[in-house]
mmCIF file of C-alpha atoms in Angstrom:
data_model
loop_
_atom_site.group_PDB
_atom_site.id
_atom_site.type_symbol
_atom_site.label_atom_id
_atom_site.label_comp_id
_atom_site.label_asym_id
_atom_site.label_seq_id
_atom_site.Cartn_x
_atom_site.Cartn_y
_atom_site.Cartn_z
ATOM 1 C CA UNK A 1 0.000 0.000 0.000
ATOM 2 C CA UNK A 2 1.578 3.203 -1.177
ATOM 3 C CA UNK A 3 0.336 6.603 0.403
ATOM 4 C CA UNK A 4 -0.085 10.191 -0.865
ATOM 5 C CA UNK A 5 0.088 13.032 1.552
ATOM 6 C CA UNK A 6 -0.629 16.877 0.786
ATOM 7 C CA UNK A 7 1.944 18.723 2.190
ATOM 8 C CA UNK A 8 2.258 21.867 1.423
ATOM 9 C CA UNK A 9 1.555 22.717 4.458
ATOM 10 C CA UNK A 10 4.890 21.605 6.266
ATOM 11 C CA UNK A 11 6.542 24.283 4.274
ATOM 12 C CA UNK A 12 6.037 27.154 6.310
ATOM 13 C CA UNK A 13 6.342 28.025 10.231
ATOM 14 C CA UNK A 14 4.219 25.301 11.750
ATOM 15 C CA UNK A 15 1.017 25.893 13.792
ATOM 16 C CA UNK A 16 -1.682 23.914 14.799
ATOM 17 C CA UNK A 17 -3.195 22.281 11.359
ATOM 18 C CA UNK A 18 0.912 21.985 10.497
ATOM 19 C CA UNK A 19 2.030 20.392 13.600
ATOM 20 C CA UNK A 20 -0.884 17.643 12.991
ATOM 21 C CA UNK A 21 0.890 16.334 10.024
ATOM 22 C CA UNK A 22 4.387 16.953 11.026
ATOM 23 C CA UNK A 23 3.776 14.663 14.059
ATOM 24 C CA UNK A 24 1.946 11.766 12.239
ATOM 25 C CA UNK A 25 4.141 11.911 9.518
ATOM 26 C CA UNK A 26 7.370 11.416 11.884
ATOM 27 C CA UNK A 27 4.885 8.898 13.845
ATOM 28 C CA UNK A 28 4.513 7.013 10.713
ATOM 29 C CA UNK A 29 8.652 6.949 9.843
ATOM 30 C CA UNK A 30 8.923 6.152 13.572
ATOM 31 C CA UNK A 31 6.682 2.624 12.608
ATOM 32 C CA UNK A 32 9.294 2.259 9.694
ATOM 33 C CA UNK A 33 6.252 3.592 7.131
ATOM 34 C CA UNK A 34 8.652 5.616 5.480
ATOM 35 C CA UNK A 35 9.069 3.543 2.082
ATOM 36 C CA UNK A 36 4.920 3.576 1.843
ATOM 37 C CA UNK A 37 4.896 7.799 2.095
ATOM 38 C CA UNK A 38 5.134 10.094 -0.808
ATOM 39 C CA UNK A 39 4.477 13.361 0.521
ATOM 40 C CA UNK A 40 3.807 15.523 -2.540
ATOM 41 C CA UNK A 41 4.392 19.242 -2.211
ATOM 42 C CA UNK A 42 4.677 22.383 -4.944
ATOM 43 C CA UNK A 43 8.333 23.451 -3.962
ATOM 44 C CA UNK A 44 11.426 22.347 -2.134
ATOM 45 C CA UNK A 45 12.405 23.124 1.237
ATOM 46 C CA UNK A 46 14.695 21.980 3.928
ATOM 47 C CA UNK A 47 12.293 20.550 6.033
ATOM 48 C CA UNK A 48 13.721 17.123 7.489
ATOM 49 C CA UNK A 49 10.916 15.048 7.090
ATOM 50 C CA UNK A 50 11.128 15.188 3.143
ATOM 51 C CA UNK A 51 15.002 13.416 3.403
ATOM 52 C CA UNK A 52 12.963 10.502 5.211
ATOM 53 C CA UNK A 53 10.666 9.485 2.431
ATOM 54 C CA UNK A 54 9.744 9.528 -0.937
ATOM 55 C CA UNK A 55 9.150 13.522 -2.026
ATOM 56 C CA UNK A 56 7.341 14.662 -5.317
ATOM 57 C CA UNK A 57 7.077 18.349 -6.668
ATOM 58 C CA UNK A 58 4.188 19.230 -8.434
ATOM 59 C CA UNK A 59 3.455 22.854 -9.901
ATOM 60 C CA UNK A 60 0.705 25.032 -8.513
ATOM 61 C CA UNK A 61 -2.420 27.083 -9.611
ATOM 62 C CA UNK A 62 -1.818 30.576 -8.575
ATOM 63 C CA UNK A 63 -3.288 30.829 -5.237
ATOM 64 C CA UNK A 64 -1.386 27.752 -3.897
ATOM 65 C CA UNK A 65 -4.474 25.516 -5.676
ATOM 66 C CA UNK A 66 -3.527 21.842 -6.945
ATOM 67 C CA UNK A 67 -2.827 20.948 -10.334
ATOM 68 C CA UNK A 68 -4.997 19.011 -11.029
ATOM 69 C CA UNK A 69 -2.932 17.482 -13.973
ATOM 70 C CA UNK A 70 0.452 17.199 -12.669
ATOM 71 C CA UNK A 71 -1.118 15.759 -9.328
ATOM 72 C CA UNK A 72 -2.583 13.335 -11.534
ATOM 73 C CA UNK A 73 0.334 12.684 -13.370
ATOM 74 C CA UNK A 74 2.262 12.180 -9.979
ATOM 75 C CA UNK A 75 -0.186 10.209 -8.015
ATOM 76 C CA UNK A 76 -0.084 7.344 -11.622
ATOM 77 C CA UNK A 77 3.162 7.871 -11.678
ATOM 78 C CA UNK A 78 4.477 6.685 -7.825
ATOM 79 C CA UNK A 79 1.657 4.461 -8.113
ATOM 80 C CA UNK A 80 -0.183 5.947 -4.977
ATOM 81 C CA UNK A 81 -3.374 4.190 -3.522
ATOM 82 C CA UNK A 82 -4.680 6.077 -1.074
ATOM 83 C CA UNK A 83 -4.346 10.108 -1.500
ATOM 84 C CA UNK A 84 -4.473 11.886 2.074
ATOM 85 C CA UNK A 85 -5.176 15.577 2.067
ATOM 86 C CA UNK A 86 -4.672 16.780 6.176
ATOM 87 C CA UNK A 87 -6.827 20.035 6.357
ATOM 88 C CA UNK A 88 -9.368 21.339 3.520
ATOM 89 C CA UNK A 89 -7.923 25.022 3.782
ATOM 90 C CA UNK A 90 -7.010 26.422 0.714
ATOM 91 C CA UNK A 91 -10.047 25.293 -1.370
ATOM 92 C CA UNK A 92 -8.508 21.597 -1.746
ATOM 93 C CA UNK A 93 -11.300 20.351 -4.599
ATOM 94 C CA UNK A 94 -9.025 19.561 -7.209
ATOM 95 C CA UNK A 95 -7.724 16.502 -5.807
ATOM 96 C CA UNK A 96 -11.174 15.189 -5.809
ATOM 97 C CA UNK A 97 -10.921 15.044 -9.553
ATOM 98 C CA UNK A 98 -7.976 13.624 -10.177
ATOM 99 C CA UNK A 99 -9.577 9.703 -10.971
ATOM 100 C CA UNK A 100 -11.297 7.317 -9.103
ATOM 101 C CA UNK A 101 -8.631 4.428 -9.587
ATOM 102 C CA UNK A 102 -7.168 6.748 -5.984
ATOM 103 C CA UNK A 103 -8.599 6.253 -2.862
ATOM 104 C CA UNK A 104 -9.385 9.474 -0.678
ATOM 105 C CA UNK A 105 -9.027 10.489 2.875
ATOM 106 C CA UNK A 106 -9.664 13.940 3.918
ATOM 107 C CA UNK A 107 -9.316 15.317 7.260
ATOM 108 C CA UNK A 108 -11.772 18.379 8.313
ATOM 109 C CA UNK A 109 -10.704 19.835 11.308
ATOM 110 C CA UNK A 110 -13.308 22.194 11.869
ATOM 111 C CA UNK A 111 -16.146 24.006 10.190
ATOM 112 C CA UNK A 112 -15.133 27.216 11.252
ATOM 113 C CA UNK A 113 -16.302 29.496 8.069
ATOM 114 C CA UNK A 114 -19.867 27.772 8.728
ATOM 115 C CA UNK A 115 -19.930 29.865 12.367
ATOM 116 C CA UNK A 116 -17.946 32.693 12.097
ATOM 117 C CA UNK A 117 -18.161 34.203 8.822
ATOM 118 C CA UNK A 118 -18.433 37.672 10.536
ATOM 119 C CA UNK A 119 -14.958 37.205 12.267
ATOM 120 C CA UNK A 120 -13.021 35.719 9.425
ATOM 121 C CA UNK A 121 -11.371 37.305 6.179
ATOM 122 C CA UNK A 122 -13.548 37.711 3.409
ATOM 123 C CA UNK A 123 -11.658 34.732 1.262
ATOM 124 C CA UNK A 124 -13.295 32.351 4.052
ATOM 125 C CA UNK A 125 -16.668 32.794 2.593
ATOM 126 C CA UNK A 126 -15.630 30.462 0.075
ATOM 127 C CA UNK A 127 -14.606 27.430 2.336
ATOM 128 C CA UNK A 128 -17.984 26.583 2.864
ATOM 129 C CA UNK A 129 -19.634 25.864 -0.361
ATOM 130 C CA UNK A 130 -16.559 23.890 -1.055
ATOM 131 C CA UNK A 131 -17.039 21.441 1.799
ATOM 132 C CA UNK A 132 -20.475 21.259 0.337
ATOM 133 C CA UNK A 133 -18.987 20.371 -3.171
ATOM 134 C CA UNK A 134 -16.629 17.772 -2.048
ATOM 135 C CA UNK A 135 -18.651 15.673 1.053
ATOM 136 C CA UNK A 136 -19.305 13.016 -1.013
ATOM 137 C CA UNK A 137 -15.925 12.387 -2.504
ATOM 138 C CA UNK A 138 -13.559 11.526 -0.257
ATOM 139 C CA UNK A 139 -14.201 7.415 0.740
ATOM 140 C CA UNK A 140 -13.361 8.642 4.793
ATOM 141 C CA UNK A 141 -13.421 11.843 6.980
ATOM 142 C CA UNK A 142 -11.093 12.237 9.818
ATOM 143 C CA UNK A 143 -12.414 14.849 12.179
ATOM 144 C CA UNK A 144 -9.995 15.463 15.160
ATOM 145 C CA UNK A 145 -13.072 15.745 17.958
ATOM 146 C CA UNK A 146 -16.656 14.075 18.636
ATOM 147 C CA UNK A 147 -17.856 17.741 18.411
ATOM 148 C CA UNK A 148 -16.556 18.322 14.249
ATOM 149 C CA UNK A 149 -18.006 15.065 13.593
ATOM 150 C CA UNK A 150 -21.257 15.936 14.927
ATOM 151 C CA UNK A 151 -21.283 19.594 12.798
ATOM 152 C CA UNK A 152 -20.237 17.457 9.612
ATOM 153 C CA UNK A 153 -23.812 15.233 10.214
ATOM 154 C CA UNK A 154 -25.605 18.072 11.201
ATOM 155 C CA UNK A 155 -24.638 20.466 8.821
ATOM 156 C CA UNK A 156 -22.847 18.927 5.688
ATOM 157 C CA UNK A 157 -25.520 15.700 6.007
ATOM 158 C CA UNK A 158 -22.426 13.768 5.975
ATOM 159 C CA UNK A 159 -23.328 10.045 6.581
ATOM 160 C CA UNK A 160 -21.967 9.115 9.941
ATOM 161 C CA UNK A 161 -19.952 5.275 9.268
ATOM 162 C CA UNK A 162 -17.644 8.180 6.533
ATOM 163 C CA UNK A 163 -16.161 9.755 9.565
ATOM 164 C CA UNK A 164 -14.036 8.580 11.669
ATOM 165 C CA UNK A 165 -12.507 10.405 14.974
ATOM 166 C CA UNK A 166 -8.742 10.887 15.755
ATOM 167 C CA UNK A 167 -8.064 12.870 18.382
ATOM 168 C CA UNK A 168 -4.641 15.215 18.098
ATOM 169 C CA UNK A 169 -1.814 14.902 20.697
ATOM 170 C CA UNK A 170 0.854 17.683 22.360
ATOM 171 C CA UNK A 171 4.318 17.744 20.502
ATOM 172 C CA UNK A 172 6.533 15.115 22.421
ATOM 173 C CA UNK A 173 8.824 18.216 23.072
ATOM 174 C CA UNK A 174 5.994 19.636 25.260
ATOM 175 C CA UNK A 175 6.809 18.664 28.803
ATOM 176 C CA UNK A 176 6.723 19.467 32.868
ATOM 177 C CA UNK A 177 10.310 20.690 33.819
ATOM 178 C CA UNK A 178 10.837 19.994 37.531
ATOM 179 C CA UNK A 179 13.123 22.844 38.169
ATOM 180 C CA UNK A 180 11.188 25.742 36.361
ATOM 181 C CA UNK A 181 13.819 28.245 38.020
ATOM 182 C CA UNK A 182 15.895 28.572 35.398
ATOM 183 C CA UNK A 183 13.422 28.164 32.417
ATOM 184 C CA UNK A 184 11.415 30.731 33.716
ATOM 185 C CA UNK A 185 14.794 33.618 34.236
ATOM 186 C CA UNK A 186 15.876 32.565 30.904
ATOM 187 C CA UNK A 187 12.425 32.940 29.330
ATOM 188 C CA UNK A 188 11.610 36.112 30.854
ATOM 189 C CA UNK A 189 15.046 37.934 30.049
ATOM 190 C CA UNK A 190 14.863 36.913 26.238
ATOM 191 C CA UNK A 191 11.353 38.058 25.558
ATOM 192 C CA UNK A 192 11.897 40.754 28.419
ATOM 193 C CA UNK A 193 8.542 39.724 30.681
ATOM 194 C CA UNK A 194 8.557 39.951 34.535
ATOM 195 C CA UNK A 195 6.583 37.519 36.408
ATOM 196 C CA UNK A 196 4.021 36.599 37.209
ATOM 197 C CA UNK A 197 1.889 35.804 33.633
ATOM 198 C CA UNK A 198 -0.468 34.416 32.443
ATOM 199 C CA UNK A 199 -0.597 32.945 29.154
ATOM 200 C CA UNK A 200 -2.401 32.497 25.543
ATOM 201 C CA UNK A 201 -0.999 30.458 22.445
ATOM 202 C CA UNK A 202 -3.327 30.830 19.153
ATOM 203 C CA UNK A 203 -3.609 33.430 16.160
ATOM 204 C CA UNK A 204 -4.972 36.600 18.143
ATOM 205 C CA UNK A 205 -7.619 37.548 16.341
ATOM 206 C CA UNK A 206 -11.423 37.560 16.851
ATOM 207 C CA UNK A 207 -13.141 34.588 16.816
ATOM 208 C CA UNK A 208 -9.950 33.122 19.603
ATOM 209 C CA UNK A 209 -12.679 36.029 21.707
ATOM 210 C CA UNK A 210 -9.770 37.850 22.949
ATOM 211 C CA UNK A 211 -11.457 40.868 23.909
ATOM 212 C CA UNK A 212 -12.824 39.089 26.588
ATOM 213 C CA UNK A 213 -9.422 37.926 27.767
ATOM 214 C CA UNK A 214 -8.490 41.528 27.794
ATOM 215 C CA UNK A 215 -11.302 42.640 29.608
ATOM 216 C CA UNK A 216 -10.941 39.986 32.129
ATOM 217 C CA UNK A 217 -7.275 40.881 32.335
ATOM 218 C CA UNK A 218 -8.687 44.442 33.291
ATOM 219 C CA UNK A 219 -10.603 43.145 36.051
ATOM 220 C CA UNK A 220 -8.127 41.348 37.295
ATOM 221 C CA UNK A 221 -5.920 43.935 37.816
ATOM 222 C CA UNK A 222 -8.335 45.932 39.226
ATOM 223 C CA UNK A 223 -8.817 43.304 41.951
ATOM 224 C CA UNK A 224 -5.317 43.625 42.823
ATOM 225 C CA UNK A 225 -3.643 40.796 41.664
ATOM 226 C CA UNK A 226 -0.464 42.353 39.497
ATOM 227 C CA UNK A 227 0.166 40.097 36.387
ATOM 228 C CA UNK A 228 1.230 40.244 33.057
ATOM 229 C CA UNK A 229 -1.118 39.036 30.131
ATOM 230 C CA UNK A 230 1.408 37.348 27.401
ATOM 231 C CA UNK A 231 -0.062 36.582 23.896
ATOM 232 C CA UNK A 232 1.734 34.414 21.225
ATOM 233 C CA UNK A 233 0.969 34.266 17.569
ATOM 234 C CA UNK A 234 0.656 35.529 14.745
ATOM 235 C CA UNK A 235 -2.164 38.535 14.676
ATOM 236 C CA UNK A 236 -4.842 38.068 12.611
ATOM 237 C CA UNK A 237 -8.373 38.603 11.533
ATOM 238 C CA UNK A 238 -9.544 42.068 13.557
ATOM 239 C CA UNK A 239 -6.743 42.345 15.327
ATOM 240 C CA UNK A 240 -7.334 46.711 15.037
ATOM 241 C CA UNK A 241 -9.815 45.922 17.450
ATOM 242 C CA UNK A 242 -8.382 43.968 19.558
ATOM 243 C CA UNK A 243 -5.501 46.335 20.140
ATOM 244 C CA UNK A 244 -8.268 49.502 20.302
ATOM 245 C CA UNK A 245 -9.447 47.354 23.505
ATOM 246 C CA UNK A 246 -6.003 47.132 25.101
ATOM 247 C CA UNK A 247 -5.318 51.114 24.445
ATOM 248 C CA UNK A 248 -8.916 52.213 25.328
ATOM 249 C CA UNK A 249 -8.518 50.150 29.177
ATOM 250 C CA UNK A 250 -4.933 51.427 28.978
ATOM 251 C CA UNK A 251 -2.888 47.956 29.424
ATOM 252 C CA UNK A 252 -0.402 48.506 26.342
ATOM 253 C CA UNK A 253 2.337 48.087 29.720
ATOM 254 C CA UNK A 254 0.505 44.963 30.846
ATOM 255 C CA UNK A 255 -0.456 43.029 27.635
ATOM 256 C CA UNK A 256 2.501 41.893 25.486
ATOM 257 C CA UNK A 257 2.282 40.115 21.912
ATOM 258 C CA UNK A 258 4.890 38.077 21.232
ATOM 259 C CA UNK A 259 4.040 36.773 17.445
ATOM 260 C CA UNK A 260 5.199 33.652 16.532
ATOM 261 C CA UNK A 261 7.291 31.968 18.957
ATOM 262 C CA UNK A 262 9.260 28.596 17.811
ATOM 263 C CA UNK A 263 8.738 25.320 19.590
ATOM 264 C CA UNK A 264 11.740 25.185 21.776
ATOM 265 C CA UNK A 265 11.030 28.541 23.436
ATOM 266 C CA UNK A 266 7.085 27.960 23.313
ATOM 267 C CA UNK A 267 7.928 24.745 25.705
ATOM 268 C CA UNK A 268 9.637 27.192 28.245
ATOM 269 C CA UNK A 269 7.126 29.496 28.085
ATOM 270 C CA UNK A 270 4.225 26.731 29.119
ATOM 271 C CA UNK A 271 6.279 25.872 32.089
ATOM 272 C CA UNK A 272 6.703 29.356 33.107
ATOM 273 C CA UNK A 273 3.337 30.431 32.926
ATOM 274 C CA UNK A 274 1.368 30.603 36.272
ATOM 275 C CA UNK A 275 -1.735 29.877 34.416
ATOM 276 C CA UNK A 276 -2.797 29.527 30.612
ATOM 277 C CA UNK A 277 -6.513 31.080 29.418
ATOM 278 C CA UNK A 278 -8.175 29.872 26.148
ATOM 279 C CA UNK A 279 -11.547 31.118 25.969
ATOM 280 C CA UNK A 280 -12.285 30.973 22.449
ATOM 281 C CA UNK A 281 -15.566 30.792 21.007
ATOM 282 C CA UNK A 282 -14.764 27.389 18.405
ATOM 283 C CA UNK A 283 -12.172 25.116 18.035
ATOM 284 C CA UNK A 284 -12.287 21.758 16.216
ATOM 285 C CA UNK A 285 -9.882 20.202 19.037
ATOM 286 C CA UNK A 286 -8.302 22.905 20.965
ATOM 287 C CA UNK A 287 -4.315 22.151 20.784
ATOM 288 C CA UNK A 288 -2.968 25.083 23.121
ATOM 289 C CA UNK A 289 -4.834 23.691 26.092
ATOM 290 C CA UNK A 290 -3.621 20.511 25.648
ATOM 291 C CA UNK A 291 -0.337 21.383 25.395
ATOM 292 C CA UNK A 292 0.248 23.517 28.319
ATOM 293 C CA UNK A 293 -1.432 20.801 30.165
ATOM 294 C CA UNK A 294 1.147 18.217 29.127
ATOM 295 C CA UNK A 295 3.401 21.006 30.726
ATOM 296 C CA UNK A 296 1.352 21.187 34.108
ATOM 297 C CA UNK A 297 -0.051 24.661 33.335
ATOM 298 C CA UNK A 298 -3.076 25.328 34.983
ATOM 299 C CA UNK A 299 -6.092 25.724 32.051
ATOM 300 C CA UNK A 300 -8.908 27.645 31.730
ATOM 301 C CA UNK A 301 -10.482 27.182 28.770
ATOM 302 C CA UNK A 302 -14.231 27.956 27.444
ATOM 303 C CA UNK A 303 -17.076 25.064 27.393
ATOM 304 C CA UNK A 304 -17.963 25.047 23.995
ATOM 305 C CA UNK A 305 -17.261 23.375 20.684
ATOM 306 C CA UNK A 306 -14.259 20.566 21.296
ATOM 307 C CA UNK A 307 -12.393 22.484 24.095
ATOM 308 C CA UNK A 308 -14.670 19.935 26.932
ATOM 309 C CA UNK A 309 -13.272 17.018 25.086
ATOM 310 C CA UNK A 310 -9.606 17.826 25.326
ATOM 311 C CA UNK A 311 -9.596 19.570 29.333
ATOM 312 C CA UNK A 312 -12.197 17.251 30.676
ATOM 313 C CA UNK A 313 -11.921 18.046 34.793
ATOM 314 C CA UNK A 314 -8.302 18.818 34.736
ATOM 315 C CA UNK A 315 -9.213 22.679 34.029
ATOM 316 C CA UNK A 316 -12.001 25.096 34.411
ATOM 317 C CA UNK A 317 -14.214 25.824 31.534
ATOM 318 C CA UNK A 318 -16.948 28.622 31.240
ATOM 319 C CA UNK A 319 -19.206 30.020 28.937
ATOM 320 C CA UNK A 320 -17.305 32.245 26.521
ATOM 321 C CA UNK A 321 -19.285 35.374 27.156
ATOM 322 C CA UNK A 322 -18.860 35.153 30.942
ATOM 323 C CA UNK A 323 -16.293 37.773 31.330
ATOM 324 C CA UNK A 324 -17.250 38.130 35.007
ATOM 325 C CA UNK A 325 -16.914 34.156 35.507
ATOM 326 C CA UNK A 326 -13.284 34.263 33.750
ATOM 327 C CA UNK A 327 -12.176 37.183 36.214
ATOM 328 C CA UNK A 328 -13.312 35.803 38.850
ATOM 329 C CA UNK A 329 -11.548 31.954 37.876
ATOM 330 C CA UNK A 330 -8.120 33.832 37.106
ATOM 331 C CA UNK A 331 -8.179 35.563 40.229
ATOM 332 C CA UNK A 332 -8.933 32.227 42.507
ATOM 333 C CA UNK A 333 -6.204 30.529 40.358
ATOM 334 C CA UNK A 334 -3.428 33.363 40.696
ATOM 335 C CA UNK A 335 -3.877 33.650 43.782
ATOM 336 C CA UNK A 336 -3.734 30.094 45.302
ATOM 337 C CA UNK A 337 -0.427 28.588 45.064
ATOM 338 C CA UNK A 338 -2.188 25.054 46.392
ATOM 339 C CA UNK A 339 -5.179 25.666 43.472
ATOM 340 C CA UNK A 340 -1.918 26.143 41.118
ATOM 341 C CA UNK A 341 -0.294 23.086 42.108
ATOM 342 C CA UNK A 342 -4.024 20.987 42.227
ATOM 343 C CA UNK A 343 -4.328 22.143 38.550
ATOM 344 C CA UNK A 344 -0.964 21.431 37.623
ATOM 345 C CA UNK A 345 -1.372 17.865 38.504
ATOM 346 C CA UNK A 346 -4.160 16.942 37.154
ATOM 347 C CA UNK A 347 -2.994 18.759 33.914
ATOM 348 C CA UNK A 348 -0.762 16.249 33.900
ATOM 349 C CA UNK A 349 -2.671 13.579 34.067
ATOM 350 C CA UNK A 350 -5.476 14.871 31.750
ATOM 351 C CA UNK A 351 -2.374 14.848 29.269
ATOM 352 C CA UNK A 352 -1.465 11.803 29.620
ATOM 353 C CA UNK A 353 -4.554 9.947 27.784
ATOM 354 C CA UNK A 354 -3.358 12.032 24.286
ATOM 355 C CA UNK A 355 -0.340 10.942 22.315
ATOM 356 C CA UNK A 356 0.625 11.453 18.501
ATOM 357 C CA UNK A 357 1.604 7.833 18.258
ATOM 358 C CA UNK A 358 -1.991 6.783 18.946
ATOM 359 C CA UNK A 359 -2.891 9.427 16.255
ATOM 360 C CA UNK A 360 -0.267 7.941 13.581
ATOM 361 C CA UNK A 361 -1.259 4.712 14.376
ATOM 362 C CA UNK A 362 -5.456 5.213 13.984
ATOM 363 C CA UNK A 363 -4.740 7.786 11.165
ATOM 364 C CA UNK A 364 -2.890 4.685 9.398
ATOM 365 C CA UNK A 365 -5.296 2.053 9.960
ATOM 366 C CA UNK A 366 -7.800 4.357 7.920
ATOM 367 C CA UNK A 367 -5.387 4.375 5.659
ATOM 368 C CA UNK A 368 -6.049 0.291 5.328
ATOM 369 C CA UNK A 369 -9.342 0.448 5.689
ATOM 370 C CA UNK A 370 -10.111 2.714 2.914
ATOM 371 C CA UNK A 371 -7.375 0.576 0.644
ATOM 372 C CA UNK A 372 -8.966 -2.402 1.591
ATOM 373 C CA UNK A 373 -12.553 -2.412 1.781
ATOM 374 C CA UNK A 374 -13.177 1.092 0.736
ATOM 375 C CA UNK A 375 -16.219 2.924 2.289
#
């Protein structure tokens, strides 16, 4: 059985969508897969993962679209069964198209332009009548949560035996340090943060509801608890507004964005937090959580969408509009060490039940499946 992968998207800094395929693909060369992966991708880069198997380089459509020819071309040509495509961003139709004698796996990690189209860039009205066009091609859905697979039935009429539910995993990199001392000095002098902070990880831009992490900040503050509020990522969809709220409560001394932060420094800053908040309105998993959890960062995180399914009782969760409720949780948390250290372990533990191996290794057996018996 000879597989296909997408993967365009490992050639640029890695985020959440990015970091799913990284991690099963190095999974998969872990399980000595490596000889069965062709990971085809429109230019070359240096990423490492692309030495470890077979690589094919097809030419694009403007607009990073697939050709549909050369894909063809390339899929006959390295004799690929089963074509995976890991996210449907970019308007990925074309590969539905390039001949049935391919089998199809598609992975649909949210349905984000469905719910939001009011806090997403125009281009992202387009995403959703091309989930509508391409349901019925693929021969399997992954969907990352129970909560995406339930949209995809409700919403796309998607039957329910097409889906199948893989849950995503922190990077293996993403760990408890016992002696935070020194992380946490080193940490704050290169980004130049005092302590204590507390800490968000996503794009910062509407829909994450960062306003009400601001406002909540403000609160906070007013309380009397002195804090820092750190943000990493990169700033996106209405982020004007978001920095209009931080100017009009005057925190531009208190609220810090960092951009995009690499791995080995976004490990340090988990374990230096004093407590990470996530109270975005969607998510189709909700990776930040889980990964300063598998650093024993205290979470809280909103109830809704997936975000339940990843903290379970190891974190708080609230209703995303409760800005009172998340004041009132950040200040109980900042300012009980034993709370801190409650949270921390069960973070922990909550952490424990995720791993990308387990990903790699149900991702793959859809992978026989669909080259088997087909669906």
């Amino acid at each position: 059985m000879k597989i296909g992968i997408l993967s365009w998207i490992l050639d640029r800094e890695r985020t959440g969508i990015d970091n799913y395929l990284y991690n099963i693909v190095r999974e998969m060369i872990i399980k000595d897969k490596s000889r069965d992966i062709t990971l085809i991708h429109y230019r070359k880069t240096d990423n490492p993962l692309y030495q470890m198997v077979n690589e094919v380089v097809i030419g694009s459509l403007p607009g990073n679209m697939e050709n549909p020819l050369s894909l063809s071309r390339a899929l006959k040509r390295e004799e690929i069964d089963v074509l995976h495509l890991p996210s449907h961003m970019a308007l990925q139709v074309n590969p539905f198209f390039v001949g049935s004698q391919v089998k199809k796996v598609l992975t649909i990690h949210d349905l984000i332009p469905f719910f939001f189209k009011d806090k997403l860039p125009f281009f992202y009205k387009f995403w959703a009548p091309s989930l509508k066009l391409i349901k019925n091609r693929p021969h399997c859905i992954i969907t990352d949560s129970q909560n995406t697979r339930n949209d995809l039935i409700n919403h796309l009429q998607i039957p329910e035996e097409k889906i199948k539910v893989i849950p995503l995993a922190p990077n293996k990199d993403y760990t408890f340090m016992e002696d935070k001392s020194p992380v946490k000095d080193e940490i704050l002098a290169k980004y130049g943060i005092s302590s204590p902070f507390i800490l968000y990880v996503g794009t910062v831009e509407l829909r994450k509801n960062i306003p009400l992490i601001i406002k909540s900040f403000y609160k906070l503050l007013k309380s009397g608890v002195e804090c820092k509020l750190v943000l990493i990522g990169k700033l996106g969809y209405g982020f004007p507004e978001i920095s209009q709220t931080v100017e009009t409560l005057g925190l531009g001394d208190q609220v810090l964005f960092m951009g995009y932060v690499p791995d080995e420094d976004l490990v340090k800053f988990y374990n230096a937090a004093d407590l990470f908040v996530f109270p975005s309105l969607y998510e189709g998993f909700g990776l930040p959580p889980l990964e300063a959890m598998s650093c024993g960062c205290p979470v809280i995180s909103s109830n809704t969408s997936s975000l339940p399914e990843v903290v379970g009782d190891a974190g708080i969760t609230l209703d995303p509009e409760d800005c009172e409720g998340f004041t009132k949780a950040m200040y109980q948390v900042m300012t009980s060490p034993a709370l801190q250290e409650e949270m921390s372990q069960q973070s922990l533990e909550r952490a424990k039940l995720f791993s990308w191996k387990k990903t790699a290794e149900e991702t793959w057996k859809v992978y026989q499946e669909v080259h088997k018996e087909g669906y």
